[in-house]
Structure formats: structure tokens, C-alpha cells
Amino acid sequence: MPADPLHRAAMPQRSTTSQPPSGSGASAIEVRRSARRRRTVSAYREGDRTVVLIPARMSEAEEQRWVTVMLDKLAAQESKRVLGDDELAERAARLSAQYFEGRARPTSVRWVTNQNTRWGSCTPAEGSIRLSHRLQGMPEYVVDYVLLHELAHLLVPGHGPRFWRLLEAYPRTERARGYLEGVVAADRLPHPPGARGD
């Protein structure tokens, strides 16, 4: 986006783009430095890129620390937003177009509350995909992975090599699987008395 012509001379900026640290949901991070910005730091998503706005005087170490802080804040905000069934279906269509050339076309995609041992399920004969309500509130990249997993079942039944090759296209597959494995492992840990409202 071009700078405001009235403020162009007063706003010298330096912009750098880098790959995100492990665990973030964006594919690239753009840091924009501004001489007019004194103390505040802010961030927003711009497509599949995260833009972090910082004061020009910040050191490289401060920049790295603030990028991590802002990525965590954005992820927390995004995880609180719950998608409705219509949005979930739109998201599935976008993911299919992006990773499977639009070949996976579900007839329905919806949240369900009766899946407590699986994150998602697919009935290829009907073209229906169901995601467990337990995914609501998890990071977007995790929900995207589960959606892609179920979309892949519309193209390849079972979990053979062909199925996993399809999912290799999604760059956050291993991270999402690790996240879900961590959730399962945490549920198995003993909880101290009172930790769950006992």
C-alpha cells in the first residue's frame, strides 16, 4: 500500500521480510520500521504474510523478541475466533483449491459434538466432512491441517503412501500433527486436585 503523500517525507521506513520462527501460523514475516513510531509495536495479517510495525531505533534483538510476542498475540486472537459451518466450508474450498487443485469437493463440512476420540471424519461416498468441536479455539494451522486431512480422504481412501504424499504439500503438516499429539498427551497426564474444578 503506498504511503500517504502528505507524510511520505516524515516517515522513513525500512522493511525486511523473513521466514517465521517455528510455531507461527504465517509463511512470511515483514517487519516495517518507522522513525515516527516511538514505543508502540503492532502487527496484522496481510494474506499469508504477517506485518509487524516497530520503531526504527529498535535493536535487532528487540525486533526478534517483539516479532515473537506479536506472533503469539495474533495466534491467541485468531484461536478465539470460532468459525461457523459456512465459514468452515468456504475454508475447505480454499484449501482444496490451494493444495489439491480444487479436486477435493465436499458436499458438506460442519462441526460436530459427538467425536471425542477423533479430530475429524470423512464419508467419501457422501462427500461429507465433520470436524470435532474440540478443534474450536485451536490455532488456524491446526484446523487447516485437519480439514486438509479429511479433504485428502475424498481423493484417496486410507492412510497409504499416496495419501501422505498429498498432505506433504501443506507446509505445516508436521507442526499440526505435533500440536495434536501434545493435546492428546496433555489429556493423559494426571491432574493435581482442584486443577479441573474438583
PDB file of C-alpha atoms in Angstrom:
ATOM      1  CA  MET A   1       0.000   0.000   0.000  1.00  0.00           C
ATOM      2  CA  PRO A   2       1.563   3.360  -0.964  1.00  0.00           C
ATOM      3  CA  ALA A   3       2.420   5.778   1.838  1.00  0.00           C
ATOM      4  CA  ASP A   4       0.252   8.811   2.467  1.00  0.00           C
ATOM      5  CA  PRO A   5       1.786  11.522   0.188  1.00  0.00           C
ATOM      6  CA  LEU A   6       1.383  14.149   2.933  1.00  0.00           C
ATOM      7  CA  HIS A   7       3.551  12.138   5.324  1.00  0.00           C
ATOM      8  CA  ARG A   8       5.944  10.390   2.948  1.00  0.00           C
ATOM      9  CA  ALA A   9       8.978  12.578   3.784  1.00  0.00           C
ATOM     10  CA  ALA A  10       8.379  12.403   7.526  1.00  0.00           C
ATOM     11  CA  MET A  11       8.072   8.623   7.618  1.00  0.00           C
ATOM     12  CA  PRO A  12      11.321   6.990   6.573  1.00  0.00           C
ATOM     13  CA  GLN A  13      10.763   3.267   6.824  1.00  0.00           C
ATOM     14  CA  ARG A  14      12.874   0.170   6.441  1.00  0.00           C
ATOM     15  CA  SER A  15      11.138  -3.067   5.689  1.00  0.00           C
ATOM     16  CA  THR A  16      12.543  -6.581   5.968  1.00  0.00           C
ATOM     17  CA  THR A  17      10.919  -9.893   5.168  1.00  0.00           C
ATOM     18  CA  SER A  18      11.904 -13.172   6.766  1.00  0.00           C
ATOM     19  CA  GLN A  19      10.671 -16.674   7.417  1.00  0.00           C
ATOM     20  CA  PRO A  20       8.679 -17.058  10.634  1.00  0.00           C
ATOM     21  CA  PRO A  21      10.005 -18.710  13.768  1.00  0.00           C
ATOM     22  CA  SER A  22       8.895 -22.264  14.430  1.00  0.00           C
ATOM     23  CA  GLY A  23       5.310 -22.453  15.659  1.00  0.00           C
ATOM     24  CA  SER A  24       3.882 -19.402  13.919  1.00  0.00           C
ATOM     25  CA  GLY A  25       0.994 -19.625  11.516  1.00  0.00           C
ATOM     26  CA  ALA A  26       2.266 -17.328   8.771  1.00  0.00           C
ATOM     27  CA  SER A  27       4.550 -18.213   5.882  1.00  0.00           C
ATOM     28  CA  ALA A  28       6.474 -14.905   5.925  1.00  0.00           C
ATOM     29  CA  ILE A  29       7.012 -12.005   8.282  1.00  0.00           C
ATOM     30  CA  GLU A  30       7.539  -8.443   7.127  1.00  0.00           C
ATOM     31  CA  VAL A  31       8.993  -6.044   9.693  1.00  0.00           C
ATOM     32  CA  ARG A  32       8.400  -2.374   8.922  1.00  0.00           C
ATOM     33  CA  ARG A  33      10.439   0.186  10.856  1.00  0.00           C
ATOM     34  CA  SER A  34       9.221   3.745  11.215  1.00  0.00           C
ATOM     35  CA  ALA A  35      11.055   6.795  12.575  1.00  0.00           C
ATOM     36  CA  ARG A  36       7.706   8.290  13.628  1.00  0.00           C
ATOM     37  CA  ARG A  37       6.831   5.279  15.764  1.00  0.00           C
ATOM     38  CA  ARG A  38       8.367   5.832  19.220  1.00  0.00           C
ATOM     39  CA  ARG A  39       7.325   3.000  21.541  1.00  0.00           C
ATOM     40  CA  THR A  40       4.367   1.112  20.143  1.00  0.00           C
ATOM     41  CA  VAL A  41       4.544  -2.176  18.300  1.00  0.00           C
ATOM     42  CA  SER A  42       1.644  -3.593  16.318  1.00  0.00           C
ATOM     43  CA  ALA A  43       1.011  -6.443  13.907  1.00  0.00           C
ATOM     44  CA  TYR A  44      -1.605  -7.676  11.476  1.00  0.00           C
ATOM     45  CA  ARG A  45      -2.114 -10.387   8.881  1.00  0.00           C
ATOM     46  CA  GLU A  46      -1.944  -9.472   5.211  1.00  0.00           C
ATOM     47  CA  GLY A  47      -2.909 -12.600   3.294  1.00  0.00           C
ATOM     48  CA  ASP A  48      -0.397 -15.310   4.214  1.00  0.00           C
ATOM     49  CA  ARG A  49       2.085 -12.710   5.487  1.00  0.00           C
ATOM     50  CA  THR A  50       2.374 -11.136   8.935  1.00  0.00           C
ATOM     51  CA  VAL A  51       3.324  -7.443   9.060  1.00  0.00           C
ATOM     52  CA  VAL A  52       4.955  -6.192  12.284  1.00  0.00           C
ATOM     53  CA  LEU A  53       5.317  -2.434  12.764  1.00  0.00           C
ATOM     54  CA  ILE A  54       8.134  -1.315  15.099  1.00  0.00           C
ATOM     55  CA  PRO A  55      10.095   1.854  15.952  1.00  0.00           C
ATOM     56  CA  ALA A  56      13.145   2.429  13.711  1.00  0.00           C
ATOM     57  CA  ARG A  57      15.508   2.721  16.708  1.00  0.00           C
ATOM     58  CA  MET A  58      14.887  -0.854  17.922  1.00  0.00           C
ATOM     59  CA  SER A  59      17.870  -3.212  18.013  1.00  0.00           C
ATOM     60  CA  GLU A  60      17.849  -6.497  16.080  1.00  0.00           C
ATOM     61  CA  ALA A  61      17.446  -8.429  19.361  1.00  0.00           C
ATOM     62  CA  GLU A  62      14.447  -6.276  20.379  1.00  0.00           C
ATOM     63  CA  GLU A  63      12.982  -6.746  16.905  1.00  0.00           C
ATOM     64  CA  GLN A  64      13.225 -10.546  17.184  1.00  0.00           C
ATOM     65  CA  ARG A  65      11.683 -10.515  20.665  1.00  0.00           C
ATOM     66  CA  TRP A  66       8.788  -8.285  19.564  1.00  0.00           C
ATOM     67  CA  VAL A  67       8.128 -10.329  16.425  1.00  0.00           C
ATOM     68  CA  THR A  68       7.745 -13.433  18.604  1.00  0.00           C
ATOM     69  CA  VAL A  69       5.493 -11.583  21.076  1.00  0.00           C
ATOM     70  CA  MET A  70       3.272 -10.210  18.306  1.00  0.00           C
ATOM     71  CA  LEU A  71       3.004 -13.575  16.517  1.00  0.00           C
ATOM     72  CA  ASP A  72       1.874 -15.139  19.808  1.00  0.00           C
ATOM     73  CA  LYS A  73      -0.697 -12.356  20.336  1.00  0.00           C
ATOM     74  CA  LEU A  74      -2.097 -12.736  16.816  1.00  0.00           C
ATOM     75  CA  ALA A  75      -2.304 -16.513  17.194  1.00  0.00           C
ATOM     76  CA  ALA A  76      -4.146 -16.116  20.516  1.00  0.00           C
ATOM     77  CA  GLN A  77      -6.643 -13.677  18.963  1.00  0.00           C
ATOM     78  CA  GLU A  78      -7.227 -15.944  15.975  1.00  0.00           C
ATOM     79  CA  SER A  79      -7.698 -19.034  18.114  1.00  0.00           C
ATOM     80  CA  LYS A  80     -10.567 -17.336  19.995  1.00  0.00           C
ATOM     81  CA  ARG A  81     -12.485 -16.783  16.773  1.00  0.00           C
ATOM     82  CA  VAL A  82     -14.801 -19.718  16.112  1.00  0.00           C
ATOM     83  CA  LEU A  83     -15.734 -20.432  12.514  1.00  0.00           C
ATOM     84  CA  GLY A  84     -19.325 -21.274  11.677  1.00  0.00           C
ATOM     85  CA  ASP A  85     -20.195 -24.197   9.385  1.00  0.00           C
ATOM     86  CA  ASP A  86     -20.476 -21.907   6.338  1.00  0.00           C
ATOM     87  CA  GLU A  87     -17.042 -20.395   7.004  1.00  0.00           C
ATOM     88  CA  LEU A  88     -15.643 -23.872   7.570  1.00  0.00           C
ATOM     89  CA  ALA A  89     -16.984 -24.984   4.170  1.00  0.00           C
ATOM     90  CA  GLU A  90     -15.501 -21.880   2.491  1.00  0.00           C
ATOM     91  CA  ARG A  91     -12.179 -22.577   4.143  1.00  0.00           C
ATOM     92  CA  ALA A  92     -12.247 -26.189   2.934  1.00  0.00           C
ATOM     93  CA  ALA A  93     -12.896 -24.972  -0.625  1.00  0.00           C
ATOM     94  CA  ARG A  94      -9.948 -22.536  -0.424  1.00  0.00           C
ATOM     95  CA  LEU A  95      -7.643 -25.236   0.958  1.00  0.00           C
ATOM     96  CA  SER A  96      -8.718 -27.699  -1.739  1.00  0.00           C
ATOM     97  CA  ALA A  97      -8.000 -25.089  -4.415  1.00  0.00           C
ATOM     98  CA  GLN A  98      -4.627 -24.183  -2.912  1.00  0.00           C
ATOM     99  CA  TYR A  99      -3.278 -27.660  -2.177  1.00  0.00           C
ATOM    100  CA  PHE A 100      -5.305 -30.137  -4.265  1.00  0.00           C
ATOM    101  CA  GLU A 101      -6.059 -28.076  -7.404  1.00  0.00           C
ATOM    102  CA  GLY A 102      -9.719 -27.980  -6.324  1.00  0.00           C
ATOM    103  CA  ARG A 103     -10.144 -31.732  -6.857  1.00  0.00           C
ATOM    104  CA  ALA A 104     -11.485 -32.415  -3.338  1.00  0.00           C
ATOM    105  CA  ARG A 105     -15.095 -31.166  -3.351  1.00  0.00           C
ATOM    106  CA  PRO A 106     -17.017 -31.946  -0.188  1.00  0.00           C
ATOM    107  CA  THR A 107     -20.817 -31.729  -0.255  1.00  0.00           C
ATOM    108  CA  SER A 108     -20.856 -30.632   3.393  1.00  0.00           C
ATOM    109  CA  VAL A 109     -18.371 -29.525   6.043  1.00  0.00           C
ATOM    110  CA  ARG A 110     -19.556 -28.996   9.605  1.00  0.00           C
ATOM    111  CA  TRP A 111     -18.681 -29.057  13.287  1.00  0.00           C
ATOM    112  CA  VAL A 112     -19.987 -31.960  15.366  1.00  0.00           C
ATOM    113  CA  THR A 113     -20.042 -32.612  19.110  1.00  0.00           C
ATOM    114  CA  ASN A 114     -20.138 -36.412  19.010  1.00  0.00           C
ATOM    115  CA  GLN A 115     -16.493 -37.022  18.023  1.00  0.00           C
ATOM    116  CA  ASN A 116     -14.456 -37.288  21.185  1.00  0.00           C
ATOM    117  CA  THR A 117     -11.812 -39.755  20.015  1.00  0.00           C
ATOM    118  CA  ARG A 118     -11.210 -38.353  16.507  1.00  0.00           C
ATOM    119  CA  TRP A 119     -10.393 -34.848  15.307  1.00  0.00           C
ATOM    120  CA  GLY A 120     -12.324 -35.273  12.078  1.00  0.00           C
ATOM    121  CA  SER A 121     -14.030 -37.770   9.832  1.00  0.00           C
ATOM    122  CA  CYS A 122     -14.968 -38.093   6.192  1.00  0.00           C
ATOM    123  CA  THR A 123     -17.533 -40.174   4.359  1.00  0.00           C
ATOM    124  CA  PRO A 124     -16.250 -40.192   0.763  1.00  0.00           C
ATOM    125  CA  ALA A 125     -19.421 -41.823  -0.649  1.00  0.00           C
ATOM    126  CA  GLU A 126     -21.469 -38.862   0.633  1.00  0.00           C
ATOM    127  CA  GLY A 127     -18.711 -36.249   0.332  1.00  0.00           C
ATOM    128  CA  SER A 128     -19.297 -35.148   3.916  1.00  0.00           C
ATOM    129  CA  ILE A 129     -16.626 -33.918   6.329  1.00  0.00           C
ATOM    130  CA  ARG A 130     -17.151 -33.488  10.052  1.00  0.00           C
ATOM    131  CA  LEU A 131     -14.723 -31.814  12.459  1.00  0.00           C
ATOM    132  CA  SER A 132     -14.766 -32.315  16.207  1.00  0.00           C
ATOM    133  CA  HIS A 133     -15.865 -29.287  18.211  1.00  0.00           C
ATOM    134  CA  ARG A 134     -12.700 -29.881  20.300  1.00  0.00           C
ATOM    135  CA  LEU A 135     -10.716 -28.196  17.484  1.00  0.00           C
ATOM    136  CA  GLN A 136     -12.529 -24.910  18.066  1.00  0.00           C
ATOM    137  CA  GLY A 137     -10.115 -22.479  19.658  1.00  0.00           C
ATOM    138  CA  MET A 138      -7.015 -24.289  18.374  1.00  0.00           C
ATOM    139  CA  PRO A 139      -4.624 -22.397  16.046  1.00  0.00           C
ATOM    140  CA  GLU A 140      -5.836 -21.953  12.480  1.00  0.00           C
ATOM    141  CA  TYR A 141      -2.986 -24.003  11.018  1.00  0.00           C
ATOM    142  CA  VAL A 142      -4.155 -26.999  13.101  1.00  0.00           C
ATOM    143  CA  VAL A 143      -7.769 -26.686  11.896  1.00  0.00           C
ATOM    144  CA  ASP A 144      -6.459 -26.290   8.331  1.00  0.00           C
ATOM    145  CA  TYR A 145      -4.403 -29.476   8.681  1.00  0.00           C
ATOM    146  CA  VAL A 146      -7.412 -31.491   9.900  1.00  0.00           C
ATOM    147  CA  LEU A 147      -9.543 -30.079   7.082  1.00  0.00           C
ATOM    148  CA  LEU A 148      -6.854 -30.995   4.540  1.00  0.00           C
ATOM    149  CA  HIS A 149      -6.530 -34.464   6.064  1.00  0.00           C
ATOM    150  CA  GLU A 150     -10.254 -35.073   5.571  1.00  0.00           C
ATOM    151  CA  LEU A 151     -10.241 -33.457   2.102  1.00  0.00           C
ATOM    152  CA  ALA A 152      -7.437 -35.827   1.111  1.00  0.00           C
ATOM    153  CA  HIS A 153      -9.717 -38.740   2.030  1.00  0.00           C
ATOM    154  CA  LEU A 154     -12.123 -37.579  -0.678  1.00  0.00           C
ATOM    155  CA  LEU A 155      -9.281 -38.281  -3.129  1.00  0.00           C
ATOM    156  CA  VAL A 156      -7.531 -41.240  -1.502  1.00  0.00           C
ATOM    157  CA  PRO A 157      -9.161 -43.638   0.972  1.00  0.00           C
ATOM    158  CA  GLY A 158      -6.981 -44.966   3.773  1.00  0.00           C
ATOM    159  CA  HIS A 159      -3.624 -43.722   5.016  1.00  0.00           C
ATOM    160  CA  GLY A 160      -1.242 -45.219   2.456  1.00  0.00           C
ATOM    161  CA  PRO A 161       1.784 -43.516   0.846  1.00  0.00           C
ATOM    162  CA  ARG A 162      -0.356 -41.785  -1.791  1.00  0.00           C
ATOM    163  CA  PHE A 163      -2.475 -40.194   0.943  1.00  0.00           C
ATOM    164  CA  TRP A 164       0.570 -38.849   2.844  1.00  0.00           C
ATOM    165  CA  ARG A 165       2.123 -37.532  -0.380  1.00  0.00           C
ATOM    166  CA  LEU A 166      -0.967 -35.364  -0.842  1.00  0.00           C
ATOM    167  CA  LEU A 167      -0.530 -33.877   2.633  1.00  0.00           C
ATOM    168  CA  GLU A 168       3.163 -33.130   2.037  1.00  0.00           C
ATOM    169  CA  ALA A 169       2.008 -30.100   0.045  1.00  0.00           C
ATOM    170  CA  TYR A 170       0.832 -28.445   3.274  1.00  0.00           C
ATOM    171  CA  PRO A 171       3.959 -26.948   4.926  1.00  0.00           C
ATOM    172  CA  ARG A 172       2.566 -27.128   8.471  1.00  0.00           C
ATOM    173  CA  THR A 173       1.608 -30.820   8.467  1.00  0.00           C
ATOM    174  CA  GLU A 174       4.293 -31.940  10.937  1.00  0.00           C
ATOM    175  CA  ARG A 175       3.767 -28.933  13.217  1.00  0.00           C
ATOM    176  CA  ALA A 176      -0.001 -29.508  13.323  1.00  0.00           C
ATOM    177  CA  ARG A 177       0.398 -33.221  13.984  1.00  0.00           C
ATOM    178  CA  GLY A 178       2.825 -32.412  16.807  1.00  0.00           C
ATOM    179  CA  TYR A 179       0.342 -29.940  18.287  1.00  0.00           C
ATOM    180  CA  LEU A 180      -2.480 -32.500  18.238  1.00  0.00           C
ATOM    181  CA  GLU A 181      -0.221 -35.185  19.713  1.00  0.00           C
ATOM    182  CA  GLY A 182       0.657 -32.744  22.506  1.00  0.00           C
ATOM    183  CA  VAL A 183      -3.030 -32.121  23.235  1.00  0.00           C
ATOM    184  CA  VAL A 184      -3.672 -35.870  23.460  1.00  0.00           C
ATOM    185  CA  ALA A 185      -0.621 -36.380  25.695  1.00  0.00           C
ATOM    186  CA  ALA A 186      -1.650 -33.498  27.984  1.00  0.00           C
ATOM    187  CA  ASP A 187      -5.100 -35.051  28.430  1.00  0.00           C
ATOM    188  CA  ARG A 188      -3.448 -38.249  29.652  1.00  0.00           C
ATOM    189  CA  LEU A 189      -1.332 -36.508  32.304  1.00  0.00           C
ATOM    190  CA  PRO A 190      -2.517 -36.744  35.903  1.00  0.00           C
ATOM    191  CA  HIS A 191      -4.121 -33.510  37.054  1.00  0.00           C
ATOM    192  CA  PRO A 192      -3.485 -32.181  40.553  1.00  0.00           C
ATOM    193  CA  PRO A 193      -6.589 -31.919  42.773  1.00  0.00           C
ATOM    194  CA  GLY A 194      -8.508 -28.756  42.016  1.00  0.00           C
ATOM    195  CA  ALA A 195      -6.936 -28.288  38.585  1.00  0.00           C
ATOM    196  CA  ARG A 196     -10.193 -29.125  36.812  1.00  0.00           C
ATOM    197  CA  GLY A 197     -12.549 -27.595  39.297  1.00  0.00           C
ATOM    198  CA  ASP A 198     -12.549 -30.638  41.633  1.00  0.00           C
TER     199      ASP A 198
END
